[in-house]
Coordinates of C-alpha atoms (C1' of nucleotides) in Angstrom, one line a residue:
Chain A
M164 CA 33.7 -0.8 -0.3
M165 CA 34.6 -0.9 3.3
Q166 CA 35.1 2.7 3.9
L167 CA 34.9 3.9 7.4
S168 CA 33.0 7.0 8.4
T169 CA 31.4 7.6 5.0
Q170 CA 28.6 10.2 5.2
S171 CA 25.2 8.9 4.4
S172 CA 24.7 11.6 1.8
A173 CA 27.9 10.5 0.1
A174 CA 26.7 6.9 0.2
R175 CA 23.5 8.0 -1.5
S176 CA 25.2 9.2 -4.6
Q177 CA 27.3 6.3 -5.7
H178 CA 25.6 3.6 -7.7
F179 CA 22.1 3.4 -8.9
G180 CA 19.6 0.7 -9.8
A181 CA 21.2 0.3 -13.1
P182 CA 20.6 -2.9 -15.0
I183 CA 23.0 -5.1 -13.2
P184 CA 23.2 -8.7 -14.4
P185 CA 21.6 -10.5 -11.5
L186 CA 23.7 -13.7 -11.8
A187 CA 26.6 -14.9 -13.7
S188 CA 24.8 -18.0 -14.8
P189 CA 21.1 -17.4 -14.8
P190 CA 19.2 -20.4 -13.3
D191 CA 16.4 -19.9 -15.8
R192 CA 18.5 -21.9 -18.2
P193 CA 18.2 -25.3 -16.7
H194 CA 21.5 -26.6 -15.4
D195 CA 22.7 -29.8 -16.9
A196 CA 22.5 -31.4 -13.5
M197 CA 18.7 -30.8 -13.5
H198 CA 18.3 -33.3 -16.3
A199 CA 18.8 -35.9 -13.6
L200 CA 15.6 -34.6 -12.0
D201 CA 13.6 -35.3 -15.1
E202 CA 13.3 -39.0 -14.4
F203 CA 11.2 -38.1 -11.3
G204 CA 9.0 -35.7 -13.1
S205 CA 5.4 -36.2 -14.1
V206 CA 3.3 -33.8 -16.2
I207 CA 0.1 -32.4 -14.8
S208 CA -2.5 -29.9 -16.1
V209 CA -4.2 -27.3 -14.0
R210 CA -7.3 -25.3 -15.0
K211 CA -7.6 -21.5 -14.8
N212 CA -7.9 -20.4 -11.2
A213 CA -7.1 -23.8 -9.8
E214 CA -5.0 -23.9 -6.7
I215 CA -1.7 -25.8 -7.0
W216 CA -1.1 -25.4 -3.3
A217 CA -2.6 -23.3 -0.5
Q218 CA -1.1 -21.2 2.1
G219 CA -0.3 -23.5 5.0
D220 CA 0.0 -26.7 3.0
S221 CA 2.9 -28.9 3.7
V222 CA 5.4 -28.9 0.8
Q223 CA 5.2 -32.0 -1.4
Y224 CA 6.4 -31.1 -4.8
S225 CA 8.5 -28.7 -6.8
Y226 CA 7.4 -27.6 -10.3
R227 CA 8.6 -26.4 -13.6
I228 CA 6.1 -24.5 -15.8
V229 CA 5.7 -26.1 -19.3
S230 CA 3.1 -23.7 -20.4
G231 CA 0.6 -21.2 -19.0
C232 CA 1.0 -18.8 -16.1
I233 CA 1.0 -19.1 -12.3
R234 CA 0.6 -16.5 -9.5
L235 CA 2.1 -16.7 -6.0
V236 CA -0.5 -15.2 -3.7
K237 CA -0.4 -13.9 -0.1
L238 CA -3.8 -13.3 1.5
M239 CA -5.0 -11.3 4.5
E240 CA -8.1 -12.2 6.5
D241 CA -10.0 -9.2 5.2
G242 CA -9.4 -10.1 1.6
R243 CA -6.5 -7.8 0.8
R244 CA -4.2 -9.7 -1.5
Q245 CA -0.6 -9.4 -2.6
I246 CA 0.8 -11.3 -5.6
S247 CA 4.5 -11.7 -5.0
E248 CA 5.4 -13.1 -8.4
F249 CA 4.0 -14.2 -11.8
L250 CA 5.6 -17.3 -13.3
V251 CA 5.5 -18.2 -17.0
A252 CA 6.8 -21.1 -19.2
G253 CA 10.3 -22.1 -18.2
D254 CA 10.1 -20.8 -14.7
W255 CA 10.6 -22.9 -11.6
L256 CA 8.6 -22.8 -8.4
G257 CA 8.3 -24.6 -5.1
F258 CA 12.0 -25.0 -4.7
D259 CA 12.5 -23.1 -1.4
G260 CA 13.5 -24.8 1.8
A261 CA 10.4 -24.3 3.8
T262 CA 8.3 -27.3 4.9
I263 CA 5.1 -25.3 4.9
Q264 CA 3.9 -23.2 2.0
D265 CA 3.7 -19.6 3.1
V266 CA 2.4 -18.3 -0.2
A267 CA -0.3 -20.0 -2.3
A268 CA 0.2 -20.9 -5.9
E269 CA -2.7 -20.6 -8.3
A270 CA -3.1 -20.9 -12.1
V271 CA -3.7 -17.6 -13.8
A272 CA -4.6 -19.5 -17.0
D273 CA -4.9 -23.2 -17.9
S274 CA -1.4 -24.4 -17.5
V275 CA 0.8 -27.5 -17.8
L276 CA 3.4 -28.2 -15.2
K277 CA 6.2 -30.7 -14.7
R278 CA 6.0 -31.9 -11.1
Y279 CA 8.9 -33.3 -9.0
P280 CA 8.5 -34.9 -5.6
R281 CA 10.2 -32.8 -3.0
R282 CA 12.0 -35.8 -1.5
A283 CA 13.6 -36.6 -4.9
V284 CA 14.8 -33.0 -5.3
D285 CA 16.2 -33.0 -1.8
A286 CA 17.9 -36.3 -2.2
L287 CA 19.4 -35.2 -5.5
A288 CA 20.6 -32.0 -4.0
S289 CA 22.3 -33.7 -1.1
R290 CA 23.9 -36.2 -3.5
D291 CA 24.9 -33.9 -6.3
I292 CA 26.6 -30.7 -5.3
S293 CA 25.9 -29.0 -8.6
V294 CA 22.2 -29.5 -8.1
A295 CA 22.5 -27.9 -4.6
Q296 CA 24.4 -25.1 -6.2
W297 CA 21.8 -24.6 -8.9
R298 CA 18.9 -24.6 -6.4
F299 CA 20.8 -22.1 -4.3
E300 CA 21.3 -19.8 -7.2
L301 CA 17.7 -20.1 -8.1
M302 CA 16.8 -18.8 -4.7
S303 CA 19.3 -16.0 -5.0
Q304 CA 17.7 -15.0 -8.2
K305 CA 14.2 -15.0 -6.6
L306 CA 15.5 -12.8 -3.8
Y307 CA 17.0 -10.4 -6.3
L308 CA 13.6 -10.1 -8.0
A309 CA 11.9 -9.7 -4.6
Q310 CA 14.2 -6.8 -3.7
E311 CA 13.5 -5.1 -7.0
H312 CA 9.8 -5.5 -6.4
M313 CA 10.0 -4.1 -2.9
L314 CA 11.4 -0.9 -4.5
T315 CA 8.6 -0.9 -6.9
L316 CA 5.9 -1.3 -4.2
G317 CA 7.5 1.1 -1.8
R318 CA 8.7 3.9 -4.0
R319 CA 7.4 3.9 -7.6
T320 CA 4.3 5.7 -8.9
A321 CA 1.4 3.9 -10.5
E322 CA 2.6 4.8 -14.0
E323 CA 6.2 3.7 -13.4
R324 CA 4.9 0.3 -12.0
I325 CA 2.7 -0.4 -14.9
A326 CA 5.1 0.7 -17.6
A327 CA 7.8 -1.5 -16.0
F328 CA 5.4 -4.4 -15.7
L329 CA 4.6 -4.3 -19.4
L330 CA 8.2 -4.1 -20.4
D331 CA 8.9 -7.1 -18.1
M332 CA 6.1 -9.2 -19.4
A333 CA 7.0 -8.4 -23.0
A334 CA 10.6 -9.5 -22.3
R335 CA 9.6 -12.8 -20.6
T336 CA 7.1 -14.1 -23.1
P337 CA 7.3 -14.6 -26.8
R338 CA 5.1 -12.5 -29.1
D339 CA 2.7 -14.1 -31.5
R340 CA 2.7 -13.6 -35.3
S341 CA 0.9 -10.2 -35.0
G342 CA 3.5 -8.9 -32.5
M343 CA 1.3 -9.2 -29.5
S344 CA 2.6 -10.3 -26.1
P345 CA 0.2 -12.3 -24.0
L346 CA -1.3 -10.8 -20.9
P347 CA -2.9 -13.9 -19.3
M348 CA -3.8 -12.3 -15.9
N349 CA -6.8 -10.0 -15.4
R350 CA -6.6 -6.4 -14.1
T351 CA -7.3 -7.5 -10.5
D352 CA -4.2 -9.7 -10.6
I353 CA -2.1 -7.0 -12.0
A354 CA -3.4 -4.6 -9.4
D355 CA -2.6 -7.1 -6.6
Y356 CA 0.9 -7.6 -8.0
L357 CA 1.7 -3.9 -8.3
G358 CA 0.0 -2.8 -5.0
L359 CA -2.7 -0.8 -6.8
R360 CA -6.4 -1.0 -7.5
L361 CA -7.8 -2.5 -10.7
E362 CA -9.4 0.9 -11.7
T363 CA -5.9 2.5 -11.4
I364 CA -4.5 -0.2 -13.8
C365 CA -7.3 0.6 -16.3
R366 CA -6.8 4.3 -16.1
V367 CA -3.1 4.1 -16.6
L368 CA -3.4 1.6 -19.4
S369 CA -5.8 3.9 -21.1
R370 CA -3.5 6.8 -20.7
L371 CA -0.6 4.9 -22.2
K372 CA -2.8 3.8 -25.0
R373 CA -4.0 7.4 -25.7
A374 CA -0.3 8.5 -25.6
G375 CA 0.5 5.9 -28.3
A376 CA 2.9 4.0 -26.2
I377 CA 1.0 0.7 -26.3
R378 CA -1.8 -1.2 -28.0
V379 CA -4.1 -3.3 -25.8
A380 CA -6.4 -6.1 -26.9
P381 CA -8.2 -8.7 -24.9
S382 CA -5.6 -11.0 -23.4
G383 CA -2.7 -9.3 -25.1
F384 CA -0.8 -6.1 -25.7
S385 CA 2.0 -4.7 -27.9
I386 CA 4.5 -2.0 -27.4
R387 CA 4.2 0.8 -30.0
D388 CA 6.7 3.2 -28.5
R389 CA 9.2 1.5 -26.4
D390 CA 11.2 4.6 -25.7
A391 CA 8.1 6.4 -24.3
L392 CA 7.3 3.3 -22.2
E393 CA 10.9 3.2 -20.9
V394 CA 10.7 6.8 -20.0
C395 CA 7.6 6.1 -17.9
A396 CA 9.2 3.1 -16.3
S397 CA 12.6 4.8 -15.7
D398 CA 14.2 5.7 -12.4
T399 CA 14.8 9.1 -13.9
L400 CA 11.3 10.4 -13.6
H401 CA 10.5 13.7 -12.0
Chain B
M105 CA -3.8 -28.7 -2.9
M106 CA -3.9 -29.7 -6.5
Q107 CA -7.6 -29.2 -7.0
L108 CA -8.7 -28.7 -10.6
S109 CA -11.2 -26.1 -11.5
T110 CA -11.3 -24.3 -8.2
Q111 CA -12.9 -20.9 -8.4
S112 CA -10.7 -17.9 -7.6
S113 CA -13.3 -16.7 -5.1
A114 CA -13.1 -20.1 -3.4
A115 CA -9.3 -19.9 -3.4
R116 CA -9.5 -16.6 -1.7
S117 CA -11.1 -17.9 1.5
Q118 CA -8.9 -20.8 2.4
H119 CA -5.8 -19.9 4.5
F120 CA -4.6 -16.6 5.7
G121 CA -1.3 -14.9 6.6
A122 CA -1.4 -16.7 9.9
P123 CA 1.9 -17.0 11.9
I124 CA 3.3 -19.9 10.0
P125 CA 6.7 -21.1 11.2
P126 CA 8.9 -20.1 8.3
L127 CA 11.4 -23.0 8.5
A128 CA 11.7 -26.2 10.4
S129 CA 15.2 -25.4 11.5
P130 CA 15.6 -21.6 11.5
P131 CA 18.9 -20.7 10.0
D132 CA 19.3 -17.8 12.5
R133 CA 20.6 -20.4 14.9
P134 CA 24.0 -21.1 13.4
H135 CA 24.2 -24.6 12.1
D136 CA 27.0 -26.7 13.6
A137 CA 28.6 -26.9 10.2
M138 CA 29.1 -23.2 10.2
H139 CA 31.7 -23.5 12.9
A140 CA 33.9 -24.7 10.2
L141 CA 33.6 -21.3 8.7
D142 CA 34.9 -19.6 11.8
E143 CA 38.5 -20.3 11.0
F144 CA 38.2 -18.1 7.9
G145 CA 36.6 -15.2 9.7
S146 CA 38.1 -11.9 10.8
V147 CA 36.5 -9.3 12.9
I148 CA 36.0 -5.8 11.5
S149 CA 34.4 -2.6 12.8
V150 CA 32.3 -0.2 10.8
R151 CA 31.3 3.3 11.8
K152 CA 27.8 4.7 11.6
N153 CA 26.7 5.3 8.0
A154 CA 29.8 3.6 6.6
E155 CA 29.3 1.6 3.5
I156 CA 30.1 -2.2 3.8
W157 CA 29.6 -2.6 0.1
A158 CA 28.0 -0.5 -2.6
Q159 CA 25.4 -1.3 -5.3
G160 CA 27.5 -2.7 -8.2
D161 CA 30.5 -3.9 -6.2
S162 CA 31.7 -7.4 -6.9
V163 CA 31.0 -9.8 -4.1
Q164 CA 34.1 -10.4 -1.9
Y165 CA 32.9 -11.4 1.5
S166 CA 30.0 -12.7 3.5
Y167 CA 29.3 -11.4 7.0
R168 CA 27.8 -12.2 10.4
I169 CA 26.8 -9.3 12.6
V170 CA 28.4 -9.4 16.0
S171 CA 26.8 -6.1 17.2
G172 CA 25.2 -3.1 15.8
C173 CA 22.7 -2.7 12.9
I174 CA 23.0 -2.9 9.1
R175 CA 20.6 -1.7 6.4
L176 CA 20.3 -3.1 2.8
V177 CA 19.6 -0.2 0.5
K178 CA 18.4 0.1 -3.1
L179 CA 18.7 3.5 -4.6
M180 CA 17.1 5.3 -7.5
E181 CA 18.8 8.0 -9.6
D182 CA 16.5 10.7 -8.2
G183 CA 17.2 9.8 -4.6
R184 CA 14.2 7.6 -3.9
R185 CA 15.4 4.9 -1.6
Q186 CA 14.1 1.5 -0.5
I187 CA 15.5 -0.4 2.5
S188 CA 14.8 -4.1 1.9
E189 CA 16.0 -5.3 5.3
F190 CA 17.4 -4.3 8.6
L191 CA 19.9 -6.7 10.1
V192 CA 20.9 -6.9 13.8
A193 CA 23.3 -9.0 16.0
G194 CA 23.3 -12.6 15.0
D195 CA 22.0 -12.0 11.4
W196 CA 23.9 -13.1 8.3
L197 CA 24.4 -11.1 5.2
G198 CA 26.1 -11.3 1.8
F199 CA 25.5 -15.1 1.4
D200 CA 23.5 -14.9 -1.8
G201 CA 24.8 -16.4 -5.0
A202 CA 25.2 -13.2 -7.1
T203 CA 28.7 -12.1 -8.2
I204 CA 27.6 -8.4 -8.2
Q205 CA 25.9 -6.7 -5.2
D206 CA 22.6 -5.4 -6.3
V207 CA 21.7 -3.9 -2.9
A208 CA 24.1 -1.7 -0.9
A209 CA 24.9 -2.5 2.7
E210 CA 25.4 0.4 5.1
A211 CA 25.9 0.6 8.9
V212 CA 22.9 2.1 10.7
A213 CA 25.0 2.4 13.8
D214 CA 28.6 1.6 14.8
S215 CA 28.8 -2.1 14.2
V216 CA 31.1 -5.1 14.6
L217 CA 31.0 -7.8 11.9
K218 CA 32.6 -11.1 11.4
R219 CA 33.8 -11.3 7.8
Y220 CA 34.3 -14.5 5.7
P221 CA 36.0 -14.5 2.3
R222 CA 33.4 -15.5 -0.3
R223 CA 35.8 -18.1 -1.8
A224 CA 36.1 -19.8 1.5
V225 CA 32.3 -20.0 1.9
D226 CA 31.8 -21.3 -1.6
A227 CA 34.6 -23.9 -1.1
L228 CA 33.1 -25.0 2.1
A229 CA 29.6 -25.3 0.7
S230 CA 30.8 -27.4 -2.2
R231 CA 32.8 -29.7 0.1
D232 CA 30.3 -30.0 3.0
I233 CA 26.7 -30.7 1.9
S234 CA 25.3 -29.5 5.3
V235 CA 26.9 -26.1 4.7
A236 CA 25.2 -25.9 1.3
Q237 CA 22.0 -26.9 2.9
W238 CA 22.3 -24.3 5.6
R239 CA 23.1 -21.6 3.1
F240 CA 20.1 -22.6 1.0
E241 CA 17.7 -22.5 4.0
L242 CA 19.2 -19.1 4.9
M243 CA 18.2 -17.8 1.4
S244 CA 14.7 -19.4 1.8
Q245 CA 14.2 -17.6 5.0
K246 CA 15.2 -14.3 3.4
L247 CA 12.8 -14.9 0.6
Y248 CA 10.0 -15.6 3.1
L249 CA 10.7 -12.3 4.8
A250 CA 10.8 -10.5 1.5
Q251 CA 7.4 -11.9 0.5
E252 CA 6.0 -10.8 3.8
H253 CA 7.4 -7.4 3.3
M254 CA 5.9 -7.1 -0.2
L255 CA 2.5 -7.6 1.4
T256 CA 3.3 -4.9 3.8
L257 CA 4.5 -2.5 1.1
G258 CA 1.7 -3.3 -1.3
R259 CA -1.3 -3.6 1.0
R260 CA -1.0 -2.4 4.6
T261 CA -1.8 1.0 6.0
A262 CA 0.8 3.3 7.6
E263 CA -0.4 2.4 11.0
E264 CA -0.3 -1.3 10.4
R265 CA 3.2 -1.1 8.9
I266 CA 4.6 0.9 11.9
A267 CA 2.9 -1.2 14.6
A268 CA 4.2 -4.4 13.0
F269 CA 7.6 -2.9 12.6
L270 CA 7.8 -2.1 16.3
L271 CA 6.6 -5.5 17.3
D272 CA 9.2 -7.0 15.0
M273 CA 12.1 -4.9 16.3
A274 CA 11.1 -5.6 19.9
A275 CA 11.2 -9.3 19.2
R276 CA 14.5 -9.3 17.4
T277 CA 16.5 -7.3 19.9
P278 CA 17.0 -7.6 23.7
R279 CA 15.6 -5.0 26.0
D280 CA 17.8 -3.1 28.3
R281 CA 17.4 -3.0 32.1
S282 CA 14.6 -0.4 31.9
G283 CA 12.7 -2.5 29.4
M284 CA 13.6 -0.4 26.4
S285 CA 14.1 -1.9 23.0
P286 CA 16.8 -0.2 20.9
L287 CA 15.8 1.7 17.8
P288 CA 19.1 2.4 16.2
M289 CA 17.8 3.7 12.8
N290 CA 16.4 7.2 12.4
R291 CA 13.0 8.1 11.1
T292 CA 14.2 8.4 7.5
D293 CA 15.5 4.9 7.5
I294 CA 12.2 3.6 9.0
A295 CA 10.3 5.5 6.3
D296 CA 12.5 4.1 3.5
Y297 CA 12.0 0.6 4.9
L298 CA 8.2 0.9 5.2
G299 CA 7.6 2.8 2.0
L300 CA 6.4 6.0 3.8
R301 CA 7.7 9.5 4.5
L302 CA 9.5 10.4 7.7
E303 CA 6.7 12.8 8.6
T304 CA 4.2 10.0 8.4
I305 CA 6.4 7.9 10.8
C306 CA 6.5 10.8 13.3
R307 CA 2.7 11.3 13.1
V308 CA 1.9 7.7 13.6
L309 CA 4.4 7.2 16.4
S310 CA 2.9 10.3 18.2
R311 CA -0.6 8.8 17.8
L312 CA 0.5 5.4 19.2
K313 CA 2.2 7.3 22.1
R314 CA -0.9 9.4 22.7
A315 CA -3.0 6.2 22.7
G316 CA -0.7 4.7 25.4
A317 CA 0.4 1.8 23.2
I318 CA 4.1 2.7 23.2
R319 CA 6.7 4.9 24.9
V320 CA 9.4 6.5 22.8
A321 CA 12.7 7.9 23.9
P322 CA 15.8 8.9 21.9
S323 CA 17.2 5.7 20.3
G324 CA 14.7 3.4 22.0
F325 CA 11.1 2.5 22.7
S326 CA 9.0 0.2 24.8
I327 CA 5.7 -1.4 24.3
R328 CA 3.1 -0.4 27.0
D329 CA 0.1 -2.0 25.5
R330 CA 1.0 -5.0 23.4
D331 CA -2.6 -5.9 22.7
A332 CA -3.4 -2.5 21.3
L333 CA -0.3 -2.6 19.2
E334 CA -1.1 -6.1 17.9
V335 CA -4.6 -4.9 17.0
C336 CA -3.0 -2.1 14.9
A337 CA -0.6 -4.5 13.2
S338 CA -3.1 -7.2 12.7
D339 CA -4.5 -8.6 9.4
T340 CA -7.9 -8.3 10.9
L341 CA -8.2 -4.5 10.7
H342 CA -11.2 -2.9 9.0
Chain C
dC135 C1' -30.0 -13.9 -26.9
dG136 C1' -29.3 -13.3 -22.1
dA137 C1' -26.3 -13.8 -18.1
dA138 C1' -22.2 -13.4 -15.8
dG139 C1' -17.8 -12.0 -15.6
dT140 C1' -14.3 -8.5 -16.8
dG141 C1' -13.0 -4.0 -18.3
dT142 C1' -13.7 1.2 -18.6
dT143 C1' -14.8 5.7 -17.1
dG144 C1' -16.5 9.4 -13.9
dA145 C1' -17.1 12.0 -9.5
dG146 C1' -15.8 12.7 -5.1
dG147 C1' -13.2 11.3 -0.7
dC148 C1' -9.3 10.1 2.0
dG149 C1' -4.6 8.9 3.3
dT150 C1' -0.4 10.1 2.6
dC151 C1' 2.8 13.5 0.7
dT152 C1' 4.8 18.2 0.3
dC153 C1' 6.5 22.2 2.2
dA154 C1' 7.5 24.9 6.0
dA155 C1' 8.2 26.3 10.7
dT156 C1' 9.4 24.9 15.4
dT157 C1' 11.2 22.1 18.9
dG158 C1' 14.5 19.0 20.7
dA159 C1' 18.9 16.4 20.7
dT160 C1' 23.9 16.1 20.0
dG161 C1' 28.4 17.7 19.6
dT162 C1' 32.1 21.4 19.6
dG163 C1' 35.0 25.0 21.2
dG164 C1' 35.6 28.8 24.2
Chain D
dC23 C1' 29.7 24.2 31.7
dC24 C1' 27.5 27.2 28.6
dA25 C1' 26.7 29.2 23.8
dC26 C1' 26.4 27.9 19.5
dA27 C1' 25.9 25.1 15.3
dT28 C1' 24.1 21.2 13.3
dC29 C1' 21.1 17.6 12.6
dA30 C1' 17.0 14.9 13.8
dA31 C1' 12.3 14.9 15.2
dT32 C1' 7.8 16.9 15.6
dT33 C1' 3.7 19.3 14.2
dG34 C1' 0.7 22.0 11.1
dA35 C1' -1.7 23.4 6.7
dG36 C1' -2.7 22.4 2.2
dA37 C1' -2.1 19.6 -2.1
dC38 C1' -2.2 15.5 -4.8
dG39 C1' -2.4 10.7 -6.1
dC40 C1' -4.7 6.9 -5.6
dC41 C1' -8.9 4.8 -3.7
dT42 C1' -14.0 4.2 -3.3
dC43 C1' -18.3 3.8 -5.1
dA44 C1' -21.1 3.6 -8.9
dA45 C1' -22.7 3.4 -13.6
dC46 C1' -22.0 1.5 -17.9
dA47 C1' -19.7 -1.1 -21.9
dC48 C1' -17.6 -5.1 -23.6
dT49 C1' -16.5 -10.1 -23.9
dT50 C1' -17.4 -14.8 -23.4
dC51 C1' -20.1 -18.6 -23.2
dG52 C1' -24.1 -21.2 -22.1

DNA sequence: CGAAGTGTTGAGGCGTCTCAATTGATGTGG
DNA sequence: CCACATCAATTGAGACGCCTCAACACTTCG
C-alpha cells in the first residue's frame, strides 16, 4: 500500500475479488448489546406485497426479520425498478441514519418482523457505545454488499448473475427436508434485482436446469451440481 | 407505510426517485467533533495512478481528500473492473468498519490527502459519541449513493448514465475561471464507473456535444444546455 | 371449472460491445 | 522548438447479448 507512481496496469494485477471475510465480527449475529433493544420491540405481521414503508416516508422504525422475505425497492417514474437488496430471516433493516426513506421496503412473501421505534434505537446508540459500534458495522456490511452488487450489475453476464444469486440464496436460507432452498420472490423480482428482464431469468434458469446444475420447482430450487454453478458464477469466466 | 395487503401494482405507483435530501445533516460538511481528529492527521501526497491501498490490505488509515481525485476499484480476475465511487476534495474515505479492504483505492490524478490512523479514529469514536454518530451518518450517506448507483447500473441507458454523471461531477467540483468543470478521470475510468465501454462513453459524449448540450476539452467540460442534459439524465425518459 | 396471475419459450430487433483504424494529446530527447 | 514515441480519444463496421413483443403452459385459488 501507499506506493507512489504505480502504473495503473500494475495496480490492475494485484488482488482480485477473492472471498474476503467482510467483517471480523459479522453483524448478522446479533450483538449482545442488541438484547437491550428487545424491550422496545413489538412483533408485526405483513402480508405478501404489503409495503412496510414507501420511498419518501419519514423514518419511524427499525426492523428485524423473524420470518419471510423483504425487498428494498427503488422506483423510476416510468416504472423501471431496481431492487437493491433481498432480506431474509435474521436480517436487519431500517437502521441507516437518514430521516427520510430513499428506498421502499415491501414484503416478498407473508412475513413477521420485530419492530423497534427509531427513537429508542437512537437513544440506545447514544447511551451505549457498543450499540453504536454494532450499528456502524451493520452499515459497513451493507455497503460491502452494495459494492459487490455494483460489480454484478456493471460487469457480469446474465448467467454469472443468476448462478451467483442462486448460490447466495442457498447459503442464506435453510433447506427443507427434501433439500430444497426456498425462492420466495418471483421472476420479476429476481430480474429487478439483477438488472435483467424476467424472460432472461427464465431462459437462463432453463439452461442451468437442462445442464443439470440445478433443479427448479414452484417456490424452491436445489443445487444438483455446485461445481458447475460455481464455474458459471465465477470471476474466471471467458 | 405499514399497510397490510397492498397490491404490488399499487405499491409501484406511490413515490418515485425524486430528489430526496439524503440526510438531515450531510456528513460532507465536517462535523465539529471531527476537529478532534485533526491532531492525529498527517498530510500525504500520491501520484496519478498510485495505489492508496489494495484489495485485501488490512485497514490502517482513514483519509480525507485535500485535493485531487480518488477512485474505489473492484477488480475481477479476467480484468473486468467496476469503480464504485469517485472521490474529490472534501470527501472522506476508508471510514468503514471492515478490517480488510475489499475495494482498492487509487489516485485518478495527483492528489493530496489527510491521513488518520485507524486506531485513533476508532478510539475517538468510542470516546466521543458525536464522532461515532458522524461516522455512522457518513456510512449511511455512502449507502444511499450506492443504492442510487445500483439503479443507474441496473436500469438506466448509456445516455442517462452519462448525462447524470456529468451533472453530478459539475455539482461536486468548482468551475475554473472559464466556466469549465474538471474531468480528471479518463474515458476508461468513466466507463468502469458507469458499467459501459470507453467507446460508448466517447460516442455519447460526441452526441451530446453535437446536440449542443455540453462542451468538452482535454481534462474538462462545461454544460451549455443544462435543461437538455437534465432531460437526458431524467427518470422521465421514454 | 374458470379466471387471473406467474412462468416458459420463440422470433426478431436494438443497444451496446468488439475489433480495428485514425486522429489528437502529451512528453522526451536531440 | 521540432521529430518522434506513447498513450488517450474518436469514429466506423459488424457481431452479439439481452430486450421486446407475443403466444402459450402452468399454478393457484375462488
